[in-house]
Amino acid sequence: MCGIVGILGHEPVAGQLVDALKRLEYRGYDSAGVATLEAGALTRRRAEGKLRNLEGRLRDAPLSGTIGIGHTRWATHGKPSESNAHPHATDRIAVVHNGIIENFRELREQLEKSGAKFASETDTEVVAHLVTDEMKKGKNPVDAVAAALPRLRGAFALAFLFAGEEDLLIGARKGSPLAVGHGDGEMFLGSDAIALAPFTDTISYLEDGDWAVVTRKGVQVRDATGKIVERAVLKSNASAFLVDKGNHRHFMAKEIHEQPEVVGHTLAHYLDMAAERVSLPMTLPFDFKKIERVAISACGTAYYAGLVAKYWFERFARLPVEIDVASEFRYREAPFSPGNLALFVSQSGETADTLATLRYAKEQKQHVLSVVNVPTSTIARESDVVMPTLAGPEIGVASTKAFTCQLATLLCLTIAAGRARGVLSTEDERNLVRAMIEVPRHISEALRLEPQIEALSRDLVKAKDVLYLGRGTAYPLALEGALKLKEISYIHAEGYAAGELKHGPIALIDENMPVVVVAPFDKSARREGVFEKTVSNMQEVAARGGKIILITDPHGAKEAAALSLSTLVLPDVATTVTPIVYAIPVQLMAYHTAVNMGTDVDQPRNLAKSVTVE
Ligand code: F6R
């Protein structure tokens, strides 16, 4: 994840900017830079690699400006290099950016036609030129940013510094977080309170779509419609703890809201977004062409991520997949033929059952690949190859952001497998990668359903049992929805393949039974009538008085909303990536139900974050 910092100070700020960036090192980065104003002119220092390289540049050529922005970059568009490092600048403006500008290609073409000269391969640089373009039309910095922001598509956070403006920084957030720090005659911008902890503990968090005009006197925040809004000023405890809750009540809420950013970060690790292809940064110690079968093993939520991956591997890599929960896998003495692939998925990397299965697979001469969130964990250390999920520390016991990052990673691996096996065309890969690049934005859009989900969770607290139904990759999502609800709200819930309803669970349905149906419209499966079959299942539920909560897209809502008590309408996304986007409403539903029940959301009874016993 890229890190952003901005300072309106009294003393030269370059050293402070670097200090703040050091506190963001935990997010990972490959280059860094700062920009300040020297006698009103924008001046930058940037360096590839660690912050000590940037410090070296600043020692050789110090900066004296008292206003500035800084950045640690994790490459998305364009390799790690000094020219791709932020801040990106024109003669009028410097900008730092976290996230993805999806429509950078078309914007760059338009800007180049009107004479803009680009100096990097990044998506970020279009923002600098776009705002400059507006300023050349005579707009002041604030109006220029106001005109440019609506033209940017994606999930991102930005901080701007302007030539000749000694008392102005502008920050904007859409999807990625950004906080404003309040000092004594000084003001700050930062990706999180942790970066700003050395300077201030007084923080206001921008909400999605907000942008902030910051001067030394204070901040004026506008929402996405341009209306001036107040955002609460809070005391942060980030100086005491490296990980804090931000302005959220629980870590789980914070982690749900981090997903546009961390999924974007994870995708950036495995995709070459500019080339629209998968580009794994590690060498796989096996050849997918020679793999005949994949065995996936994991526990709980990580197992459901593996179950989604089974659908993907079979469809896009034409590889047979066997999957089981780790506690069963290892004892059923499954036969393995040597040289195949055993795949393990784990947030903590310490889950005892998963680890024991990994060791068994090694004995059986399998290639061992793990998708792990804690890179120093035992599972990571004992694997032949590790694909890290870059979700950052997950504190809430109920797994949320690790799940969506696991899905993002597994889809990248599937595409790499499909390509290596010669069963996925370049065109198909490009379409899949395009759909993945849009996922962080779609997650942000899904998060906007929160007020509606909070309202319907007030009814869910009255339920004793809840059924979740789904077909295809929505089936593992139904399982995950039920697991999330039961573990944090203690309401009994079951996930079922929708087609199994009539083989038993339908007996449970009466007017007291909420039934959550996860049903993206799925155009690709239209010819098999998958969505229509789920609608038939909904009819069976409705006929028996069951209260349906439908999670779908605009097409699905048109066809089936009449059958449901509530319909959550998600954006229309490519079918393949629906499990990542549809995870958001099921997580929020469990979260708000638990909050309304008054349970200990972050540390539900009887559960541990890292299950190191069998
Ligand atoms: C559910 C949850 C658990 C874990 C499971 C595996 O919200 O968090 O079901 O998914 O205990 O843990 P890891 O992924 O650490 O192996």
XYZ file of C-alpha atoms and ligand atoms in Angstrom:
630
model
C 0.000 0.000 0.000
C 1.322 3.404 -0.837
C 1.676 5.873 2.032
C 0.729 9.556 1.863
C 1.772 12.425 4.086
C 1.408 16.198 3.837
C 2.621 18.924 6.219
C 1.851 22.642 6.503
C 4.493 23.580 9.061
C 6.652 26.406 10.414
C 10.093 24.826 10.040
C 11.547 23.058 6.981
C 9.353 19.947 6.592
C 11.440 17.530 4.502
C 12.854 15.738 7.570
C 9.417 15.489 9.174
C 7.943 14.124 5.954
C 10.566 11.368 5.921
C 9.929 10.625 9.631
C 6.216 10.243 8.904
C 6.961 8.029 5.910
C 9.092 5.794 8.135
C 5.998 5.130 10.211
C 4.231 4.010 7.038
C 7.019 1.588 6.106
C 4.947 -1.263 7.549
C 2.618 -0.887 4.538
C 5.424 -1.952 2.181
C 6.975 0.175 -0.601
C 9.601 0.175 -3.300
C 10.428 3.880 -3.746
C 9.775 7.172 -2.000
C 9.785 10.903 -2.524
C 8.973 14.318 -1.139
C 8.110 17.694 -2.685
C 8.235 21.121 -1.051
C 8.068 24.733 -2.174
C 11.380 26.585 -2.493
C 10.639 30.304 -2.943
C 7.227 29.260 -4.260
C 8.589 26.771 -6.817
C 7.907 23.026 -6.621
C 11.028 21.037 -5.833
C 11.223 17.257 -5.508
C 13.597 14.599 -4.233
C 12.813 11.001 -5.099
C 14.652 7.693 -4.826
C 14.103 4.074 -5.691
C 14.328 1.605 -2.793
C 14.364 2.286 0.915
C 13.864 5.590 2.689
C 17.558 5.768 3.514
C 18.150 6.345 -0.230
C 15.761 9.302 -0.110
C 17.486 10.565 3.047
C 20.782 10.376 1.157
C 19.334 12.516 -1.650
C 18.095 15.051 0.881
C 21.501 15.142 2.574
C 23.186 15.864 -0.759
C 20.563 18.415 -1.806
C 18.500 19.606 1.176
C 15.041 21.153 0.834
C 14.065 24.114 2.973
C 10.310 24.482 2.271
C 7.883 24.665 5.193
C 5.061 23.008 3.260
C 5.308 19.658 1.535
C 3.989 16.249 0.593
C 5.662 12.839 0.791
C 4.987 9.336 -0.439
C 6.070 5.743 -0.225
C 5.162 3.938 -3.444
C 4.144 0.349 -3.999
C 4.286 -0.026 -7.778
C 1.027 -0.567 -9.639
C 1.449 1.073 -13.048
C 5.101 1.034 -14.059
C 8.140 -0.543 -12.440
C 9.765 0.712 -9.233
C 12.108 3.490 -10.397
C 12.946 7.061 -9.573
C 10.957 8.410 -12.534
C 7.852 6.475 -11.463
C 8.248 7.478 -7.790
C 5.869 10.118 -6.419
C 5.366 13.066 -6.121
C 4.472 13.520 -9.792
C 4.582 17.109 -10.877
C 4.113 19.752 -13.535
C 5.348 23.322 -13.121
C 2.110 24.111 -11.255
C 1.287 21.165 -9.101
C 2.746 18.109 -7.349
C 0.609 15.145 -6.359
C 0.967 11.924 -4.377
C -1.481 9.090 -4.795
C -2.525 5.798 -3.277
C -4.780 3.430 -5.238
C -5.705 2.969 -8.870
C -6.908 5.431 -11.522
C -8.801 3.025 -13.769
C -9.373 5.400 -16.690
C -5.796 6.727 -16.801
C -5.260 5.427 -20.333
C -8.055 7.444 -21.920
C -7.213 10.525 -19.807
C -3.564 10.288 -20.794
C -4.484 10.094 -24.483
C -6.707 13.166 -24.201
C -4.065 15.105 -22.268
C -1.279 14.138 -24.672
C -3.402 15.363 -27.583
C -3.660 18.740 -25.906
C 0.128 18.874 -25.485
C 0.850 17.367 -22.024
C 4.277 15.714 -21.814
C 4.439 12.668 -19.562
C 7.603 11.710 -17.704
C 6.501 8.425 -16.090
C 4.554 5.231 -16.769
C 2.232 5.803 -13.809
C -1.513 6.300 -13.661
C -0.839 9.068 -11.096
C 0.769 11.475 -13.506
C -2.532 11.987 -15.351
C -3.888 13.563 -12.166
C -1.087 16.138 -12.147
C -1.723 17.008 -15.790
C -5.491 17.004 -15.416
C -5.409 19.555 -12.594
C -2.760 21.595 -14.433
C -5.000 21.617 -17.506
C -7.856 23.049 -15.436
C -5.533 25.683 -13.935
C -4.378 26.707 -17.409
C -8.022 27.446 -18.170
C -7.807 30.071 -15.409
C -9.173 28.128 -12.451
C -7.698 28.559 -8.986
C -6.277 25.394 -7.313
C -9.469 24.587 -5.406
C -11.704 24.924 -8.482
C -9.202 23.022 -10.608
C -9.218 20.059 -8.200
C -13.026 20.261 -7.984
C -13.214 20.008 -11.768
C -10.644 17.200 -12.039
C -11.849 14.832 -9.299
C -15.122 13.768 -10.952
C -13.170 12.775 -14.062
C -11.130 10.165 -12.161
C -12.519 6.623 -11.986
C -11.165 4.181 -9.418
C -10.458 3.834 -5.717
C -7.782 6.252 -4.510
C -6.482 8.904 -2.112
C -4.598 12.003 -3.278
C -2.654 14.917 -1.782
C -1.841 18.034 -3.825
C 0.763 20.790 -3.410
C 0.630 23.902 -5.613
C 3.390 26.198 -6.895
C 3.182 29.644 -5.297
C 0.675 28.501 -2.649
C 2.593 28.511 0.637
C -0.534 27.913 2.710
C -2.537 25.281 0.829
C -2.674 21.505 0.587
C -5.640 19.616 -0.859
C -6.405 16.009 0.026
C -9.072 13.782 -1.523
C -10.324 10.287 -0.799
C -12.430 7.876 -2.783
C -11.934 4.314 -1.604
C -8.501 4.680 0.002
C -8.204 6.253 3.455
C -6.936 9.744 4.259
C -6.797 11.543 7.606
C -6.331 15.225 8.464
C -4.121 16.035 11.472
C -4.738 19.226 13.484
C -1.701 20.875 15.119
C -0.951 24.199 16.766
C -0.871 26.504 13.735
C 0.224 23.497 11.707
C -1.866 21.025 9.749
C -1.183 17.568 8.343
C -2.482 14.965 5.908
C -1.737 11.259 6.235
C -2.820 7.828 5.036
C -3.502 6.995 8.657
C -3.105 8.382 12.160
C 0.037 6.285 12.621
C 1.987 8.457 10.168
C 0.906 11.614 11.967
C 1.442 10.334 15.511
C 4.790 12.183 16.011
C 3.100 15.521 15.202
C -0.455 15.339 16.521
C -3.017 13.043 18.089
C -5.934 15.221 16.923
C -7.343 13.704 13.788
C -10.361 13.967 11.506
C -10.959 11.139 9.079
C -12.235 11.957 5.621
C -15.237 9.942 4.499
C -15.526 8.336 1.125
C -15.848 10.969 -1.613
C -14.632 13.803 0.653
C -11.942 16.267 -0.301
C -10.255 18.672 2.056
C -8.804 22.151 1.575
C -6.137 22.450 4.260
C -4.410 25.659 5.396
C -2.458 26.404 8.582
C -5.645 27.803 10.095
C -7.622 24.590 9.662
C -9.506 22.445 7.190
C -12.614 22.811 5.099
C -14.062 19.495 3.978
C -16.398 19.047 1.009
C -18.278 15.869 0.196
C -18.543 14.306 -3.264
C -21.350 16.733 -4.203
C -19.204 19.749 -3.285
C -21.220 20.559 -0.152
C -19.181 21.789 2.842
C -19.454 19.197 5.622
C -18.192 18.818 9.196
C -16.112 15.769 10.080
C -15.579 14.929 13.734
C -12.218 15.811 15.283
C -11.072 12.849 17.376
C -8.201 11.966 19.703
C -6.178 9.111 18.249
C -4.180 6.600 20.284
C -2.046 5.681 17.307
C 1.121 6.826 19.051
C 0.704 4.043 21.602
C -0.225 1.277 19.166
C 0.960 0.740 15.651
C -2.502 -0.430 14.685
C -5.501 1.613 15.781
C -9.210 1.599 15.002
C -9.204 4.961 13.225
C -12.670 6.439 13.530
C -14.322 3.011 13.682
C -15.914 1.459 16.715
C -14.367 -1.933 16.108
C -11.350 -3.331 14.317
C -13.751 -5.456 12.280
C -15.474 -2.327 10.912
C -12.125 -0.747 10.128
C -10.944 -3.888 8.379
C -14.143 -4.140 6.314
C -13.634 -0.541 5.203
C -9.963 -1.077 4.389
C -10.855 -3.534 1.653
C -10.800 -1.211 -1.367
C -7.256 -0.332 -0.408
C -5.842 -3.693 0.636
C -7.447 -5.612 -2.226
C -6.024 -2.975 -4.585
C -2.642 -3.415 -2.971
C -2.795 -7.196 -3.274
C -3.847 -7.002 -6.927
C -1.027 -4.549 -7.610
C 1.385 -7.186 -6.312
C 0.242 -9.816 -8.799
C -0.880 -7.813 -11.830
C 0.886 -5.709 -14.379
C -1.977 -3.252 -14.580
C -0.510 -1.234 -17.427
C -0.061 -4.376 -19.572
C -3.382 -5.808 -18.308
C -1.885 -9.180 -17.481
C -0.981 -11.270 -14.473
C 2.664 -10.944 -13.517
C 3.586 -13.039 -10.487
C 6.552 -11.510 -8.672
C 7.817 -14.952 -7.563
C 9.106 -17.886 -9.558
C 6.940 -20.961 -9.148
C 9.117 -24.024 -8.475
C 6.894 -26.198 -10.678
C 5.399 -26.101 -14.150
C 1.601 -25.781 -14.235
C 1.601 -27.758 -17.501
C 2.815 -30.779 -15.574
C 0.331 -30.444 -12.718
C -2.566 -32.873 -13.044
C -4.479 -32.055 -9.892
C -4.613 -29.423 -7.175
C -5.485 -30.244 -3.567
C -6.651 -27.227 -1.538
C -6.768 -27.337 2.221
C -7.676 -24.655 4.777
C -9.999 -23.902 7.709
C -13.013 -21.653 8.225
C -13.131 -18.523 6.121
C -9.859 -19.409 4.395
C -11.453 -22.709 3.359
C -14.324 -20.800 1.722
C -11.792 -18.725 -0.204
C -10.309 -22.048 -1.358
C -13.760 -23.268 -2.368
C -14.246 -20.243 -4.629
C -10.787 -20.945 -6.086
C -11.877 -24.491 -6.957
C -14.531 -23.059 -9.318
C -11.961 -20.695 -10.816
C -9.187 -23.312 -11.271
C -11.543 -25.760 -12.921
C -13.014 -23.175 -15.246
C -10.018 -21.036 -16.218
C -7.083 -23.451 -15.797
C -8.992 -26.665 -16.585
C -7.387 -28.260 -13.534
C -9.260 -30.738 -11.347
C -9.344 -29.536 -7.754
C -9.946 -31.469 -4.600
C -10.714 -29.413 -1.519
C -11.387 -30.254 2.084
C -11.178 -28.624 5.491
C -7.700 -29.250 6.833
C -8.865 -31.153 9.915
C -10.474 -33.776 7.658
C -7.974 -33.767 4.832
C -5.078 -34.920 6.881
C -6.809 -37.876 8.480
C -8.508 -39.379 5.478
C -5.181 -40.439 4.023
C -6.023 -39.129 0.582
C -3.820 -40.671 -2.114
C -1.503 -38.206 -3.838
C 0.520 -38.861 -6.951
C 3.905 -37.166 -6.551
C 4.607 -33.872 -8.273
C 1.127 -32.383 -8.016
C 0.180 -29.169 -6.262
C -1.018 -28.826 -2.673
C -2.385 -25.350 -1.969
C -2.888 -23.936 1.536
C -4.770 -20.803 2.463
C -4.371 -19.164 5.858
C -4.559 -15.663 7.304
C -2.415 -16.365 10.364
C -0.190 -18.994 8.779
C -0.239 -20.786 12.140
C -3.474 -22.811 12.021
C -2.506 -26.194 13.443
C -4.706 -28.335 11.183
C -3.615 -26.524 8.034
C 0.019 -26.840 9.064
C -0.325 -30.552 9.783
C -1.921 -31.093 6.356
C 0.894 -29.129 4.744
C 3.449 -31.427 6.378
C 1.498 -34.479 5.224
C 1.399 -33.117 1.656
C 5.167 -32.578 1.777
C 5.680 -36.190 2.825
C 3.546 -37.134 -0.175
C 5.976 -35.215 -2.432
C 3.544 -32.493 -3.411
C 4.655 -29.018 -4.429
C 3.492 -26.850 -1.546
C 2.181 -23.362 -2.285
C 0.591 -21.241 0.410
C -1.489 -18.076 0.312
C -0.727 -16.463 3.667
C -1.240 -13.064 5.279
C 1.572 -13.289 7.847
C 4.744 -13.758 5.812
C 6.887 -14.785 8.780
C 4.468 -17.525 9.883
C 5.226 -21.227 10.126
C 3.075 -22.128 7.107
C 4.895 -19.504 5.044
C 8.283 -20.751 6.206
C 7.520 -24.397 5.483
C 6.055 -23.837 1.992
C 7.956 -24.243 -1.252
C 6.513 -20.961 -2.429
C 4.421 -18.279 -0.717
C 1.957 -15.882 -2.266
C 1.392 -13.228 0.402
C -1.964 -11.534 0.755
C -1.242 -7.913 1.476
C -4.172 -7.296 3.802
C -2.026 -5.874 6.611
C -2.557 -6.908 10.236
C -6.031 -8.343 10.781
C -7.015 -7.790 14.405
C -10.757 -8.556 14.451
C -11.170 -12.263 15.157
C -13.709 -12.601 12.337
C -11.735 -12.620 9.120
C -12.824 -10.022 6.538
C -10.098 -8.251 4.592
C -7.897 -11.349 4.610
C -10.703 -13.244 2.831
C -11.081 -10.785 -0.047
C -7.291 -10.538 -0.400
C -7.093 -14.355 -0.469
C -9.664 -14.349 -3.282
C -7.762 -11.677 -5.217
C -4.524 -13.673 -4.878
C -6.132 -16.991 -5.817
C -7.705 -15.489 -8.933
C -4.300 -14.183 -10.035
C -2.808 -17.635 -9.460
C -5.617 -19.258 -11.454
C -5.009 -16.951 -14.392
C -1.274 -17.656 -14.265
C -2.121 -21.380 -14.291
C -4.562 -21.012 -17.186
C -2.009 -19.123 -19.231
C 0.818 -21.587 -18.448
C -1.423 -24.507 -19.420
C -2.376 -22.807 -22.699
C -6.092 -22.866 -21.902
C -6.660 -19.165 -21.303
C -6.318 -16.818 -24.271
C -4.564 -13.449 -24.028
C -7.927 -11.823 -24.703
C -9.613 -13.737 -21.874
C -6.747 -12.891 -19.528
C -7.027 -9.221 -20.444
C -10.774 -9.202 -19.785
C -10.303 -10.882 -16.421
C -7.531 -8.481 -15.417
C -9.643 -5.476 -16.472
C -12.449 -6.766 -14.279
C -10.015 -7.207 -11.381
C -8.629 -3.669 -11.719
C -12.171 -2.371 -11.172
C -12.733 -4.436 -8.023
C -11.445 -1.868 -5.452
C -13.904 0.712 -6.846
C -16.748 -1.790 -6.783
C -15.910 -2.628 -3.165
C -16.174 1.095 -2.330
C -19.560 1.174 -4.030
C -20.676 -1.914 -2.099
C -19.663 -0.208 1.167
C -22.210 2.496 0.434
C -24.959 -0.040 1.142
C -23.987 0.106 4.828
C -26.919 2.283 6.025
C -29.417 -0.054 4.328
C -27.667 -3.109 5.782
C -27.556 -1.545 9.239
C -31.323 -0.942 9.037
C -32.162 -4.495 8.012
C -29.826 -5.952 10.650
C -32.180 -4.489 13.286
C -34.696 -7.120 12.166
C -32.095 -9.877 11.895
C -31.336 -9.638 15.625
C -34.800 -11.099 16.263
C -34.036 -14.249 14.245
C -33.082 -17.509 15.914
C -31.868 -19.092 12.691
C -30.846 -17.675 9.334
C -30.358 -19.566 6.092
C -27.936 -18.400 3.397
C -28.307 -19.703 -0.176
C -26.153 -19.381 -3.282
C -25.178 -21.222 -6.462
C -21.789 -21.475 -8.176
C -19.233 -19.158 -6.585
C -22.080 -17.568 -4.602
C -22.394 -20.869 -2.709
C -19.080 -20.411 -0.795
C -20.241 -16.836 -0.156
C -23.438 -18.214 1.409
C -21.269 -20.426 3.634
C -19.078 -17.480 4.551
C -22.103 -15.264 5.292
C -23.501 -17.884 7.656
C -20.140 -18.372 9.383
C -19.657 -14.613 9.886
C -23.136 -14.232 11.347
C -22.897 -17.118 13.772
C -19.403 -16.389 15.024
C -19.991 -12.771 15.987
C -23.751 -12.478 16.628
C -24.228 -16.033 18.028
C -27.338 -16.416 15.850
C -27.506 -19.881 14.364
C -26.983 -19.718 10.599
C -26.424 -22.244 7.810
C -25.161 -21.823 4.279
C -26.519 -24.092 1.571
C -26.165 -24.587 -2.149
C -29.504 -23.183 -3.330
C -30.232 -26.389 -5.236
C -29.978 -28.396 -1.997
C -32.817 -26.467 -0.394
C -35.455 -28.982 -1.326
C -33.325 -31.883 -0.091
C -33.843 -30.980 3.529
C -33.480 -27.401 4.768
C -36.778 -26.325 3.188
C -38.425 -28.055 6.141
C -37.086 -25.260 8.366
C -38.735 -22.459 6.428
C -41.556 -20.563 8.044
C -42.425 -16.896 8.542
C -39.746 -16.566 11.248
C -36.887 -17.669 9.041
C -34.837 -15.002 7.256
C -33.234 -16.399 4.095
C -30.319 -14.488 2.625
C -29.984 -15.245 -1.091
C -26.633 -14.355 -2.671
C -27.434 -14.176 -6.377
C -25.498 -12.096 -8.870
C -27.322 -12.170 -12.194
C -24.429 -14.021 -13.931
C -24.850 -13.287 -17.609
C -22.257 -15.932 -18.543
C -24.385 -18.696 -16.984
C -27.598 -17.311 -18.428
C -27.879 -20.068 -20.956
C -27.877 -22.672 -18.186
C -30.525 -20.642 -16.382
C -28.543 -20.513 -13.128
C -30.077 -17.263 -11.947
C -33.567 -18.432 -12.931
C -33.030 -21.611 -10.912
C -32.127 -19.528 -7.868
C -35.285 -17.471 -8.465
C -37.266 -20.768 -8.393
C -35.666 -21.510 -5.016
C -36.668 -18.056 -3.834
C -40.211 -18.818 -4.927
C -40.148 -22.010 -2.855
C -39.040 -19.950 0.162
C -41.576 -17.166 -0.459
C -44.420 -19.695 -0.814
C -43.658 -20.864 2.723
C -43.554 -17.379 4.208
C -39.734 -17.177 4.513
C -38.371 -13.607 4.618
C -35.925 -13.187 1.766
C -33.010 -10.772 1.769
C -31.705 -10.757 -1.790
C -28.135 -9.664 -2.576
C -27.866 -9.084 -6.297
C -27.157 -6.522 -9.046
C -29.507 -4.242 -11.015
C -30.451 -7.043 -13.506
C -31.123 -9.509 -10.714
C -33.144 -6.926 -8.791
C -35.309 -6.286 -11.847
C -36.112 -9.962 -12.171
C -36.429 -11.049 -8.549
C -36.809 -8.133 -6.128
C -40.577 -8.670 -6.046
C -40.008 -11.948 -4.187
C -37.849 -10.475 -1.456
C -38.503 -8.431 1.647
C -35.269 -6.459 1.150
C -32.974 -6.261 -1.851
C -29.373 -5.115 -1.673
C -28.357 -3.932 -5.116
C -24.624 -4.148 -5.802
C -22.946 -2.703 -8.879
C -23.063 -4.751 -12.043
C -19.630 -6.469 -11.982
C -18.030 -9.154 -14.146
C -19.303 -12.521 -12.933
C -15.855 -13.899 -12.120
C -15.084 -11.226 -9.535
C -18.500 -11.290 -7.835
C -17.243 -13.343 -4.831
C -14.853 -10.514 -3.896
C -17.478 -7.762 -4.146
C -20.347 -9.806 -2.647
C -18.259 -10.520 0.454
C -18.857 -6.902 1.562
C -22.623 -7.053 2.226
C -22.404 -10.422 3.995
C -19.640 -9.065 6.243
C -21.566 -5.850 6.970
C -24.737 -7.791 7.697
C -22.977 -9.932 10.300
C -21.175 -6.914 11.750
C -24.261 -4.742 12.240
C -26.337 -7.615 13.558
C -23.641 -8.305 16.145
C -23.368 -4.612 17.071
C -27.137 -4.472 17.520
C -26.991 -7.617 19.647
C -24.312 -5.987 21.793
C -21.781 -8.817 21.459
C -18.016 -8.438 21.705
C -17.552 -8.033 17.958
C -13.749 -8.054 17.810
C -13.311 -10.850 20.306
C -16.341 -13.109 20.119
C -16.700 -15.678 22.852
C -14.796 -18.968 22.584
C -12.856 -17.924 19.463
C -9.163 -17.243 18.878
C -7.539 -15.361 16.038
C -4.830 -17.925 15.570
C -5.952 -21.517 16.149
C -2.731 -23.317 17.049
C -4.399 -26.335 18.624
C -5.912 -29.250 16.736
C -13.707 -16.821 10.568
C -12.322 -17.041 10.892
C -11.835 -18.432 11.001
C -10.484 -18.569 10.275
C -9.894 -19.960 10.491
C -8.611 -20.149 9.733
O -14.025 -15.471 10.523
O -11.583 -16.120 11.062
O -12.754 -19.337 10.493
O -10.704 -18.313 8.921
O -9.665 -20.152 11.858
O -7.647 -19.256 10.173
P -6.386 -18.936 9.304
O -6.863 -18.256 8.069
O -5.554 -18.066 10.178
O -5.725 -20.249 8.980
